[in-house]
Short mmCIF file of C-alpha atoms and ligand atoms in Angstrom, two decimals:
data_model
loop_
_atom_site.label_atom_id
_atom_site.label_comp_id
_atom_site.label_asym_id
_atom_site.label_seq_id
_atom_site.Cartn_x
_atom_site.Cartn_y
_atom_site.Cartn_z
CA MET A 647 116.57 88.48 93.22
CA VAL A 648 114.54 91.64 92.76
CA LYS A 649 116.78 94.74 92.58
CA ASN A 650 116.37 97.40 95.16
CA GLU A 651 115.48 100.10 92.59
CA ASP A 652 112.77 97.87 91.22
CA VAL A 653 111.39 97.37 94.72
CA PHE A 654 111.43 101.09 95.28
CA LYS A 655 109.56 101.73 91.99
CA LYS A 656 107.03 99.21 92.93
CA ILE A 657 106.52 100.87 96.35
CA ILE A 658 105.92 104.21 94.63
CA SER A 659 103.30 102.83 92.29
CA HIS A 660 101.65 100.83 95.09
CA CYS A 661 101.42 104.14 97.05
CA LYS A 662 99.40 105.67 94.10
CA GLU A 663 97.28 102.67 93.40
CA TYR A 664 96.23 102.20 97.00
CA GLY A 665 95.56 105.84 97.95
CA PHE A 666 98.79 106.56 100.06
CA VAL A 667 100.71 109.16 98.12
CA TYR A 668 99.91 110.92 94.74
CA PRO A 669 102.07 113.48 92.83
CA SER A 670 100.76 116.96 93.54
CA SER A 671 98.99 118.66 90.71
CA GLU A 672 99.06 115.54 88.68
CA ILE A 673 96.78 116.57 85.79
CA TYR A 674 99.35 119.41 85.20
CA ASP A 675 102.03 116.86 84.98
CA GLY A 676 102.97 117.37 88.81
CA LEU A 677 105.08 119.75 90.63
CA ALA A 678 108.68 118.59 91.35
CA ALA A 679 109.25 117.19 94.81
CA VAL A 680 105.66 118.04 96.07
CA TYR A 681 103.31 115.20 96.98
CA ASP A 682 99.73 114.76 98.33
CA TYR A 683 98.56 112.16 100.79
CA GLY A 684 95.48 110.01 99.88
CA PRO A 685 92.89 108.42 102.04
CA ASN A 686 95.14 105.59 103.43
CA GLY A 687 98.20 107.91 103.44
CA VAL A 688 96.60 110.44 105.61
CA GLU A 689 95.44 107.77 108.13
CA LEU A 690 98.99 106.32 108.35
CA LYS A 691 100.50 109.85 108.66
CA ASN A 692 98.03 110.84 111.41
CA ASN A 693 98.88 107.54 113.22
CA ILE A 694 102.64 108.20 113.16
CA ARG A 695 102.05 111.77 114.27
CA ASP A 696 99.90 110.47 117.19
CA TYR A 697 102.52 107.83 118.20
CA TRP A 698 105.22 110.49 118.28
CA TRP A 699 103.02 113.01 120.15
CA ARG A 700 101.86 110.40 122.71
CA SER A 701 105.47 109.23 123.50
CA MET A 702 106.87 112.66 123.64
CA VAL A 703 104.27 114.75 125.31
CA GLN A 704 101.73 112.43 127.02
CA GLN A 705 104.36 110.20 128.47
CA HIS A 706 106.80 113.00 129.70
CA GLU A 707 105.56 115.19 132.32
CA ASN A 708 108.09 117.72 131.55
CA ILE A 709 107.37 118.10 127.85
CA VAL A 710 104.60 120.23 126.58
CA GLY A 711 103.28 120.92 123.23
CA LEU A 712 103.07 124.13 120.93
CA ASP A 713 101.73 125.02 117.50
CA ALA A 714 103.39 128.13 116.28
CA ALA A 715 102.72 130.00 112.95
CA ILE A 716 104.60 129.11 109.76
CA PHE A 717 105.22 132.84 109.15
CA MET A 718 107.58 134.59 111.47
CA HIS A 719 109.34 137.90 111.80
CA PRO A 720 112.05 138.01 108.94
CA THR A 721 114.78 138.86 111.57
CA VAL A 722 114.25 135.48 113.08
CA TRP A 723 116.04 133.92 110.07
CA LYS A 724 118.85 136.48 110.20
CA ALA A 725 119.34 135.71 113.98
CA SER A 726 119.02 131.86 113.47
CA GLY A 727 121.85 132.03 110.83
CA HIS A 728 119.58 130.65 108.16
CA VAL A 729 119.98 133.77 105.86
CA ASP A 730 123.71 133.40 105.89
CA ALA A 731 124.30 129.83 106.37
CA PHE A 732 121.42 127.68 105.31
CA LYS A 733 122.89 127.04 101.95
CA ASP A 734 123.86 123.96 99.77
CA PRO A 735 126.67 123.83 97.44
CA LEU A 736 125.34 123.24 93.94
CA ILE A 737 127.12 122.33 90.62
CA ASP A 738 125.71 121.94 87.09
CA ASN A 739 126.65 119.56 84.44
CA LYS A 740 127.23 121.72 81.31
CA ASP A 741 126.13 118.88 78.93
CA SER A 742 122.95 117.62 80.58
CA LYS A 743 122.17 121.09 82.18
CA LYS A 744 121.27 119.09 85.23
CA ARG A 745 121.86 120.51 88.69
CA TYR A 746 123.24 118.60 91.58
CA ARG A 747 124.27 119.12 95.21
CA ALA A 748 128.01 118.86 95.25
CA ASP A 749 128.07 117.20 98.74
CA ILE A 750 125.50 114.61 97.64
CA LEU A 751 127.65 113.65 94.50
CA ILE A 752 130.56 112.90 96.74
CA GLU A 753 128.29 111.05 99.48
CA ASP A 754 126.88 108.94 96.74
CA HIS A 755 130.41 108.13 95.45
CA ILE A 756 131.26 107.03 98.96
CA THR A 757 128.19 104.85 99.21
CA LYS A 758 129.16 103.10 96.03
CA LEU A 759 132.55 102.14 97.42
CA GLU A 760 130.83 100.98 100.60
CA GLU A 761 128.54 98.79 98.49
CA LYS A 762 131.65 97.22 96.87
CA THR A 763 133.06 96.37 100.21
CA ASN A 764 129.73 94.96 101.38
CA LYS A 765 129.57 92.76 98.29
CA GLU A 766 133.00 91.38 99.15
CA ILE A 767 131.87 90.68 102.70
CA GLU A 768 128.71 88.93 101.54
CA LYS A 769 130.71 86.70 99.21
CA ALA A 770 133.11 85.87 102.09
CA LYS A 771 130.36 85.18 104.48
CA LYS A 772 129.02 82.56 102.14
CA ARG A 773 132.40 81.01 101.67
CA PHE A 774 133.41 80.79 105.33
CA GLY A 775 129.92 80.07 106.83
CA ASP A 776 129.76 80.14 110.60
CA LYS A 777 133.45 80.62 111.05
CA PHE A 778 133.28 83.99 109.41
CA ASP A 779 134.81 86.86 111.50
CA GLU A 780 133.79 90.11 109.77
CA LYS A 781 136.09 92.37 111.76
CA MET A 782 139.21 90.33 111.02
CA PHE A 783 138.15 90.01 107.22
CA ARG A 784 137.82 93.80 107.07
CA GLU A 785 141.29 94.24 108.47
CA THR A 786 143.09 91.58 106.67
CA ASN A 787 141.62 91.35 103.17
CA PRO A 788 143.79 93.51 101.02
CA LYS A 789 140.97 94.59 98.60
CA VAL A 790 138.58 95.56 101.43
CA ALA A 791 141.24 97.25 103.47
CA GLU A 792 142.34 99.38 100.50
CA THR A 793 138.75 100.36 99.63
CA GLN A 794 138.23 101.26 103.27
CA LYS A 795 141.24 103.50 103.32
CA LYS A 796 139.98 105.23 100.10
CA ILE A 797 136.69 105.75 101.79
CA ASP A 798 138.27 107.16 104.99
CA ASP A 799 140.55 109.46 103.08
CA ILE A 800 137.66 110.79 101.01
CA ALA A 801 135.34 111.23 104.06
CA LYS A 802 138.09 113.24 106.00
CA ARG A 803 138.88 115.49 102.94
CA PHE A 804 135.18 115.96 102.32
CA ALA A 805 134.40 116.98 105.93
CA ASP A 806 137.15 119.46 105.94
CA LEU A 807 136.00 121.07 102.77
CA ILE A 808 132.42 121.33 103.95
CA ASN A 809 133.42 122.72 107.33
CA ASN A 810 135.63 125.36 105.67
CA THR A 811 133.02 126.04 102.83
CA ASP A 812 135.87 125.39 100.32
CA LEU A 813 133.88 125.39 97.16
CA ALA A 814 136.82 125.28 94.77
CA GLY A 815 138.21 122.30 96.86
CA LEU A 816 134.71 120.51 96.43
CA ARG A 817 134.90 120.89 92.67
CA LEU A 818 138.45 119.57 92.66
CA LEU A 819 137.52 116.53 94.67
CA ILE A 820 134.65 115.78 92.26
CA GLU A 821 137.00 115.92 89.34
CA GLU A 822 139.66 113.88 91.14
CA LEU A 823 137.14 111.16 91.95
CA GLN A 824 136.03 111.15 88.23
CA ILE A 825 132.51 111.59 89.27
CA ALA A 826 130.22 111.70 86.04
CA CYS A 827 126.79 113.04 85.58
CA PRO A 828 124.36 110.20 85.71
CA VAL A 829 122.38 111.72 82.86
CA SER A 830 124.94 112.75 80.28
CA GLY A 831 127.78 110.63 81.47
CA SER A 832 130.29 113.53 81.13
CA ARG A 833 132.54 115.17 83.59
CA ASN A 834 132.00 118.73 82.18
CA TRP A 835 131.08 120.48 85.49
CA THR A 836 130.67 124.25 86.27
CA ASP A 837 132.12 125.81 89.49
CA VAL A 838 130.36 124.97 92.76
CA ARG A 839 128.16 127.78 94.01
CA GLN A 840 126.18 128.39 97.19
CA PHE A 841 122.38 128.35 97.12
CA ASN A 842 120.04 129.36 99.86
CA MET A 843 117.39 126.97 100.52
CA MET A 844 114.65 129.23 102.02
CA PHE A 845 111.55 130.17 100.09
CA SER A 846 110.45 133.80 100.47
CA THR A 847 107.24 135.51 99.74
CA GLN A 848 105.57 138.96 100.28
CA MET A 849 103.37 139.83 103.22
CA GLY A 850 100.64 142.43 102.88
CA SER A 851 99.78 144.69 99.92
CA LEU A 852 103.06 146.73 99.71
CA ILE A 853 105.74 144.72 98.04
CA ASP A 854 109.10 146.03 99.16
CA GLU A 855 112.17 144.41 100.63
CA ALA A 856 111.01 144.94 104.25
CA SER A 857 107.76 143.02 103.67
CA SER A 858 109.42 139.80 102.43
CA VAL A 859 108.94 136.88 104.85
CA PHE A 860 110.30 133.32 104.66
CA LEU A 861 108.43 130.01 104.88
CA ARG A 862 110.12 128.35 107.80
CA PRO A 863 112.73 125.89 106.86
CA GLU A 864 112.55 124.20 110.30
CA THR A 865 109.83 124.32 112.96
CA ALA A 866 112.31 124.78 115.87
CA GLN A 867 112.47 128.63 115.67
CA GLY A 868 108.89 128.88 116.66
CA ILE A 869 109.76 126.95 119.96
CA PHE A 870 112.71 129.20 120.71
CA LEU A 871 110.78 132.37 120.37
CA ASN A 872 108.02 130.99 122.65
CA TYR A 873 110.24 129.33 125.26
CA ILE A 874 109.74 132.13 127.81
CA ASN A 875 105.95 132.12 127.30
CA VAL A 876 105.64 128.46 127.58
CA GLN A 877 107.97 128.21 130.67
CA LYS A 878 105.99 130.87 132.42
CA THR A 879 102.52 129.68 131.58
CA SER A 880 103.15 126.14 132.19
CA ARG A 881 105.36 126.88 135.18
CA LYS A 882 108.27 124.45 134.03
CA LYS A 883 111.56 124.17 135.74
CA LEU A 884 114.58 123.13 133.78
CA PRO A 885 115.13 120.60 132.30
CA PHE A 886 111.90 120.69 130.22
CA GLY A 887 110.94 120.30 126.61
CA ILE A 888 108.56 121.80 123.94
CA ALA A 889 107.22 119.67 121.24
CA GLN A 890 105.88 120.74 117.94
CA ILE A 891 104.62 119.21 114.55
CA GLY A 892 104.22 121.21 111.41
CA LYS A 893 105.20 121.89 107.90
CA ALA A 894 108.63 123.08 106.87
CA PHE A 895 109.83 124.19 103.39
CA ARG A 896 113.10 123.97 101.76
CA ASN A 897 113.99 124.79 98.13
CA GLU A 898 115.95 121.61 97.67
CA ILE A 899 118.22 121.51 94.68
CA VAL A 900 118.19 117.86 94.25
CA ALA A 901 114.57 116.75 94.79
CA ARG A 902 114.34 113.09 94.18
CA GLN A 903 113.63 109.70 95.83
CA PHE A 904 109.91 110.41 96.13
CA ILE A 905 108.82 111.62 99.60
CA PHE A 906 112.31 111.36 100.99
CA ARG A 907 113.24 114.79 99.99
CA MET A 908 110.45 117.24 99.35
CA ARG A 909 110.22 121.00 99.03
CA GLU A 910 107.25 120.90 101.48
CA PHE A 911 107.40 118.54 104.20
CA GLU A 912 106.39 117.92 107.94
CA GLN A 913 108.68 117.86 110.97
CA MET A 914 108.14 116.62 114.49
CA GLU A 915 110.56 118.40 116.74
CA MET A 916 111.31 118.62 120.39
CA GLU A 917 113.58 121.13 121.92
CA PHE A 918 114.78 120.21 125.44
CA PHE A 919 116.05 123.12 127.55
CA VAL A 920 118.80 122.23 130.10
CA LYS A 921 121.14 123.86 132.43
CA PRO A 922 124.41 124.66 130.82
CA GLY A 923 126.95 122.01 131.48
CA GLU A 924 124.28 119.19 131.49
CA GLU A 925 123.73 119.12 127.69
CA ALA A 926 126.31 116.35 127.04
CA ASP A 927 124.36 113.90 129.28
CA TRP A 928 120.99 114.89 127.87
CA TYR A 929 122.27 114.56 124.35
CA GLU A 930 123.25 110.96 125.04
CA TYR A 931 119.96 110.42 126.80
CA TRP A 932 117.86 111.58 123.85
CA LYS A 933 119.91 109.63 121.28
CA ASP A 934 119.19 106.52 123.24
CA GLN A 935 115.45 107.33 123.84
CA ARG A 936 114.86 108.12 120.17
CA MET A 937 116.46 104.99 118.96
CA LYS A 938 114.17 103.02 121.40
CA TRP A 939 111.18 104.80 119.98
CA HIS A 940 112.00 103.53 116.56
CA LEU A 941 112.63 100.04 117.72
CA ALA A 942 109.48 99.84 119.80
CA LEU A 943 107.44 100.13 116.68
CA GLY A 944 108.59 96.70 115.63
CA ILE A 945 110.92 97.42 112.74
CA HIS A 946 113.94 95.24 112.65
CA ALA A 947 116.88 96.52 114.56
CA GLU A 948 119.39 95.99 111.83
CA LYS A 949 117.39 98.38 109.61
CA PHE A 950 118.47 101.25 111.88
CA ARG A 951 121.94 102.77 112.70
CA LEU A 952 123.22 105.71 114.49
CA HIS A 953 125.55 107.94 112.53
CA ASP A 954 127.51 110.67 114.38
CA HIS A 955 127.90 113.70 112.17
CA ASP A 956 131.37 114.71 110.75
CA LYS A 957 129.62 117.72 109.03
CA LEU A 958 127.78 119.76 111.70
CA ALA A 959 124.90 122.14 110.95
CA HIS A 960 125.66 125.78 111.55
CA TYR A 961 124.02 125.72 114.94
CA ALA A 962 125.16 122.47 116.36
CA LYS A 963 128.03 121.36 118.77
CA ALA A 964 127.33 117.73 118.29
CA GLY A 965 124.86 115.87 116.11
CA ALA A 966 123.85 112.27 115.14
CA ASP A 967 121.39 110.91 112.68
CA ILE A 968 119.19 107.89 113.18
CA GLU A 969 119.30 106.28 109.71
CA TYR A 970 117.08 103.76 108.13
CA LYS A 971 118.02 101.27 105.46
CA PHE A 972 115.93 102.48 102.53
CA PRO A 973 115.97 100.68 99.21
CA PHE A 974 118.50 103.27 98.19
CA GLY A 975 120.74 102.78 101.16
CA PHE A 976 121.04 104.09 104.84
CA LYS A 977 119.73 107.62 105.03
CA GLU A 978 118.70 110.00 107.64
CA VAL A 979 115.24 109.88 109.27
CA GLU A 980 115.92 111.87 112.38
CA GLY A 981 118.57 114.14 113.70
CA ILE A 982 119.52 114.72 117.38
CA HIS A 983 121.57 117.81 117.94
CA SER A 984 123.13 119.53 120.78
CA ARG A 985 122.32 123.19 119.78
CA THR A 986 123.96 124.82 122.79
CA ASP A 987 122.59 128.26 123.51
CA PHE A 988 123.27 129.29 119.86
CA ASP A 989 119.62 130.07 118.97
CA LEU A 990 118.41 131.65 122.29
CA SER A 991 121.55 133.79 122.70
CA ALA A 992 121.24 135.03 119.10
CA HIS A 993 117.55 135.93 119.50
CA GLN A 994 118.44 137.67 122.65
CA LYS A 995 120.92 139.86 120.85
CA PHE A 996 118.72 140.47 117.71
CA SER A 997 115.63 141.30 119.64
CA GLY A 998 117.16 143.08 122.66
CA LYS A 999 114.86 141.10 124.98
CA LYS A 1000 116.02 138.98 127.72
CA LEU A 1001 115.66 135.26 127.15
CA GLN A 1002 117.12 134.06 130.45
CA TYR A 1003 115.83 131.53 132.68
CA TYR A 1004 115.69 132.37 136.53
CA ASP A 1005 116.79 129.27 138.40
CA PRO A 1006 114.91 129.25 141.69
CA ASP A 1007 117.30 126.50 143.15
CA THR A 1008 120.56 128.40 142.51
CA LYS A 1009 119.11 131.90 142.36
CA GLU A 1010 120.99 132.53 139.14
CA SER A 1011 119.76 133.56 135.65
CA TYR A 1012 121.10 132.11 132.52
CA VAL A 1013 120.36 131.23 128.86
CA PRO A 1014 119.59 127.47 128.81
CA TYR A 1015 121.29 125.14 126.47
CA VAL A 1016 119.24 123.06 124.03
CA VAL A 1017 119.17 119.43 122.96
CA GLU A 1018 116.96 118.82 119.84
CA THR A 1019 115.17 115.74 118.40
CA SER A 1020 113.98 116.30 114.85
CA ILE A 1021 112.31 113.69 112.80
CA GLY A 1022 110.71 114.12 109.40
CA LEU A 1023 107.22 112.75 109.39
CA ASP A 1024 107.31 111.93 105.71
CA ARG A 1025 110.58 110.18 105.96
CA MET A 1026 109.23 107.97 108.77
CA PHE A 1027 106.24 107.29 106.62
CA LEU A 1028 108.45 106.23 103.82
CA ALA A 1029 110.58 104.02 106.19
CA ILE A 1030 107.48 102.23 107.53
CA LEU A 1031 106.20 101.65 103.91
CA ALA A 1032 109.57 100.38 102.67
CA ASN A 1033 109.89 98.02 105.74
CA SER A 1034 106.26 96.77 105.26
CA TYR A 1035 106.13 96.01 101.51
CA GLU A 1036 106.37 92.38 100.72
CA GLU A 1037 105.45 90.28 97.75
CA GLU A 1038 104.65 86.82 98.85
CA THR A 1039 104.19 83.47 97.03
CA LEU A 1040 101.63 81.44 98.85
CA ASP A 1041 101.50 77.52 99.35
CA ASP A 1042 99.03 77.27 96.60
CA GLY A 1043 101.37 79.15 94.24
CA SER A 1044 99.31 82.29 94.09
CA LYS A 1045 100.86 85.76 94.87
CA ARG A 1046 99.90 88.47 97.33
CA VAL A 1047 101.35 91.90 98.07
CA VAL A 1048 101.05 92.51 101.78
CA LEU A 1049 101.97 95.66 103.81
CA ARG A 1050 103.17 94.47 107.00
CA ILE A 1051 102.61 97.89 108.73
CA PRO A 1052 102.92 97.87 112.57
CA PRO A 1053 99.31 97.49 113.55
CA LEU A 1054 99.53 100.54 115.83
CA VAL A 1055 99.95 102.71 112.90
CA ALA A 1056 97.98 100.80 110.21
CA PRO A 1057 95.51 103.05 108.34
CA VAL A 1058 92.65 100.71 108.80
CA LYS A 1059 92.61 98.41 111.80
CA VAL A 1060 89.60 96.11 110.97
CA THR A 1061 87.66 95.38 107.90
CA ILE A 1062 84.03 93.91 108.05
CA LEU A 1063 83.20 91.55 105.30
CA PRO A 1064 79.76 89.76 104.84
CA LEU A 1065 80.65 86.47 103.04
CA VAL A 1066 77.76 86.98 100.55
CA LYS A 1067 75.57 89.96 99.72
CA LYS A 1068 72.31 88.31 100.71
CA ASP A 1069 70.49 86.16 103.37
CA GLY A 1070 70.69 88.85 106.01
CA LEU A 1071 74.56 88.78 106.14
CA PRO A 1072 75.03 92.44 105.18
CA GLU A 1073 72.51 93.67 107.87
CA LYS A 1074 74.28 91.62 110.62
CA ALA A 1075 77.77 92.91 109.20
CA ARG A 1076 76.56 96.55 109.36
CA LYS A 1077 75.42 96.04 112.98
CA ILE A 1078 79.00 94.89 113.85
CA MET A 1079 80.59 97.69 111.80
CA ASP A 1080 78.34 100.29 113.72
CA ASN A 1081 79.83 99.02 117.00
CA VAL A 1082 83.48 98.42 116.05
CA LYS A 1083 83.74 101.80 114.33
CA ASN A 1084 83.42 103.59 117.71
CA TYR A 1085 86.72 102.30 118.66
CA PHE A 1086 88.88 101.71 115.49
CA MET A 1087 89.17 102.91 112.05
CA CYS A 1088 87.14 100.35 109.98
CA GLN A 1089 86.20 99.59 106.53
CA TYR A 1090 83.06 97.76 105.26
CA ASP A 1091 83.44 95.78 101.97
CA GLU A 1092 81.00 93.50 100.38
CA LYS A 1093 82.04 93.64 96.75
CA ASP A 1094 83.84 90.71 94.88
CA ALA A 1095 84.68 87.24 96.14
CA ILE A 1096 86.08 86.93 99.58
CA GLY A 1097 89.61 86.03 98.49
CA ARG A 1098 89.87 89.31 96.44
CA ARG A 1099 88.67 91.29 99.35
CA TYR A 1100 91.32 89.87 101.59
CA ARG A 1101 93.96 90.79 99.07
CA ARG A 1102 92.74 94.36 98.98
CA GLN A 1103 93.11 94.54 102.75
CA ASP A 1104 96.52 92.92 102.71
CA ALA A 1105 97.64 95.55 100.20
CA ILE A 1106 96.73 98.47 102.47
CA GLY A 1107 98.01 96.63 105.62
CA THR A 1108 94.81 95.95 107.57
CA PRO A 1109 95.77 93.82 110.51
CA TYR A 1110 92.29 92.00 110.80
CA CYS A 1111 89.46 91.03 108.68
CA ILE A 1112 86.17 89.83 110.19
CA THR A 1113 83.97 87.75 108.05
CA ILE A 1114 80.17 87.27 108.75
CA ASP A 1115 78.72 83.98 107.47
CA HIS A 1116 75.57 81.87 107.89
CA GLN A 1117 76.90 80.46 111.12
CA THR A 1118 77.08 84.05 112.47
CA LEU A 1119 73.34 84.34 112.32
CA LYS A 1120 72.89 81.22 114.35
CA ASP A 1121 75.58 81.53 117.26
CA ASN A 1122 76.84 85.13 116.98
CA THR A 1123 80.43 84.04 116.10
CA VAL A 1124 82.62 85.45 113.10
CA THR A 1125 85.74 84.55 111.48
CA ILE A 1126 88.75 86.63 112.22
CA ARG A 1127 91.67 86.61 109.89
CA GLU A 1128 95.14 87.87 110.77
CA ARG A 1129 97.01 89.77 108.04
CA ASP A 1130 100.62 88.29 108.44
CA SER A 1131 99.82 84.71 109.20
CA MET A 1132 96.50 84.67 107.26
CA LYS A 1133 95.38 82.35 110.03
CA GLN A 1134 91.67 82.28 110.70
CA ASP A 1135 89.87 81.71 113.99
CA ARG A 1136 86.14 81.55 114.99
CA ILE A 1137 85.46 83.98 117.73
CA ASP A 1138 82.52 85.51 119.61
CA ILE A 1139 81.44 88.88 118.27
CA GLU A 1140 81.99 90.39 121.70
CA LYS A 1141 85.67 89.44 121.53
CA ILE A 1142 86.45 91.45 118.37
CA SER A 1143 87.34 94.77 120.04
CA GLY A 1144 89.53 93.05 122.82
CA ILE A 1145 91.53 91.06 120.22
CA VAL A 1146 92.17 94.15 118.02
CA ARG A 1147 93.03 96.41 120.90
CA GLU A 1148 95.58 93.79 122.18
CA LYS A 1149 97.15 93.61 118.76
CA ILE A 1150 97.56 97.33 118.27
CA GLY A 1151 98.72 97.76 121.89
CA ARG A 1152 96.34 100.45 122.89
P1 ATP B 2095 119.37 115.93 104.69
O1 ATP B 2095 120.81 115.84 105.14
O2 ATP B 2095 118.89 114.72 104.23
O3 ATP B 2095 119.06 117.13 103.74
P2 ATP B 2095 119.07 117.49 107.12
O4 ATP B 2095 120.16 117.00 107.94
O5 ATP B 2095 119.16 118.86 106.43
O6 ATP B 2095 118.57 116.30 106.11
P3 ATP B 2095 117.58 118.38 109.40
O7 ATP B 2095 117.88 119.83 109.06
O8 ATP B 2095 118.35 117.75 110.43
O9 ATP B 2095 117.80 117.47 107.99
O10 ATP B 2095 115.96 118.13 109.54
C1 ATP B 2095 115.40 117.21 110.39
C2 ATP B 2095 114.63 116.13 109.72
O11 ATP B 2095 113.66 116.64 108.86
C3 ATP B 2095 115.40 115.10 108.88
O12 ATP B 2095 115.83 114.09 109.76
C4 ATP B 2095 114.39 114.57 107.90
O13 ATP B 2095 113.69 113.45 108.49
C5 ATP B 2095 113.52 115.74 107.77
N1 ATP B 2095 113.73 116.49 106.39
C6 ATP B 2095 114.71 117.46 106.20
N2 ATP B 2095 114.62 117.78 104.96
C7 ATP B 2095 113.62 117.12 104.39
C8 ATP B 2095 113.09 117.16 103.03
N3 ATP B 2095 113.52 117.96 102.05
N4 ATP B 2095 112.01 116.39 102.82
C9 ATP B 2095 111.50 115.46 103.80
N5 ATP B 2095 112.12 115.51 105.10
C10 ATP B 2095 112.96 116.23 105.43
#
C-alpha cells in the first residue's frame, strides 16, 4: 500500500508539473510558506470562489457582498483583540534550533495516539467481519480503552492550559509526554513564549510608531466596520449577512504542509448579523448549511467531520470546525463561530461611534450578535486536489494519473482534439472550439498521439474530451470521452454543450 506521506508528496509534485501550484520566488530558492497558482490552479481557485459566492450571495436574498481594503486603521486590531490576543505559543529545540508551535506538538501527539487506536480497530474489523461492533469494541478492549483515556486526559489538560495561557504548564506537558523534536530527536526544549502573528508595515513617508499598519490576519474586521454602511445602503433588516473574499496574512511559526498553512492566503468569510438571543439557533443553522455545501460538491461524506472546539478563539462563545481528512489527518478547512457582539461592541467603544441597529419591529436599538462562517480558499483547493488524485491501473495493465475533480470546479471543462493533424480535421476542430469556448473553459490540443493527449487531460481533471475524426466531416458527429469511466460515445456536434452543461450542473 502507498503511504499517505508518499501520496502527499506526489500531489505536491503533480501540482507543480501540471501548472496548479508553484513555490513562490522559486529561482531564489522560494520563500517559506508562500506559493503561486499556475494556469490550472487559478482556474480551479476561481471556480471554488464562484461556487462559494453563488451559494452564499446569489442564493441568499439576505446576504450581500463586500470588498474591503486590506489596510485598515491600526486601532481596528487593538479593538478586535488581535494586538493582545492573536498569539501562538512557540517553543524552540535547542539542538536543532527549529521552532515549533507548542500547541501543535501536543495536538500531533494526540493524533498519533488516535492513529494507534484506529489501527487496532482496523485489525479487529478484519477479524470480526460483519459482526464487528465498533462502539462496543472501543468500550471493552482494554488496550483501546486505555489509550482513549490517555487521549481524553491529555486533551482536557491541554484545553485548560490553552484557555489559561499557562505557558509553563504547556512546557511541562510537552516534557511529560516525552515529545521529541522530529529533526534532532532530542527533548532539549526552551521555555514556551508568545508570538504575535500579525505582519506590520509602514504607511506613508514618515516612519514612526503611529504610521505602522497591519496586514489583516482575517477579512472579517472589514465587514464589521462596514456593517452600518451596508445595512443602510442595501436596506437590510436583521437577520442579514455580509460575504467577502480576500487575502489574509499570518506570520505562522510552523509553516508546512504545502498550501495548508501559508503566510499569505485567501479567506471566504460571511458574517451573519442576528438579534441577540437568536444566535444559538443561527449557529446550528450555519453549521448544518456549511456541511451541506461541502457534501454537495460530491466529496465523500466520510472525508468530512464536524469538530466542536475545546479551545475557543479570543472572540468566540462557541466554535466548530469542518475538518477534511487530508493525507496528514483530519484538519480544519472551515470554522463556524458564534462571535456574539464582541467585535461590534469593541469597535463602538474604541471609535466612539454608535454601531447599533434600530429594529423597526420592536422599536429598540441594539448591537447585533454575529455568527461567522470562515473558510480558507487554499485549504479547500488542497482538499479537492487530495480527494481527486488517483493513480489507476487500467485493464490493459497501463497506468494513468487522474484528477477526479468535481466537474463544476474543474479548471478545463472540455478539450477539443482533432484525431490527426491533417485532412481538414484541425479546421473542423477549430470551428467546434470557437463555438464551445463561448460557454466553457476549453482547450485545444493536436500534439502527440490521441492516447497521450487523453492522459494529459486526465492529469488536470478535464471531465470531457471531444475527438474529431474523418467521420465528423461526413456526418457532423464526434466522439465524447468521459474522464472517470473513460467511456466513449458518438454524438452530434450540437449536443456537446448540453451534455457538458448537465455534467457540471450549471
Ligand atoms: P489553524 O488552527 O489551522 O491555524 P485557525 O483556527 O487559526 O486555523 P481561523 O482563524 O478560524 O483558522 O481561519 C478561518 C479559516 O482560514 C481556516 O478554517 C482555514 O481554512 C483558513 N486559514 C487559517 N490560517 C490559514 C493559513 N495559515 N493558511 C491557509 N489557510 C488558513
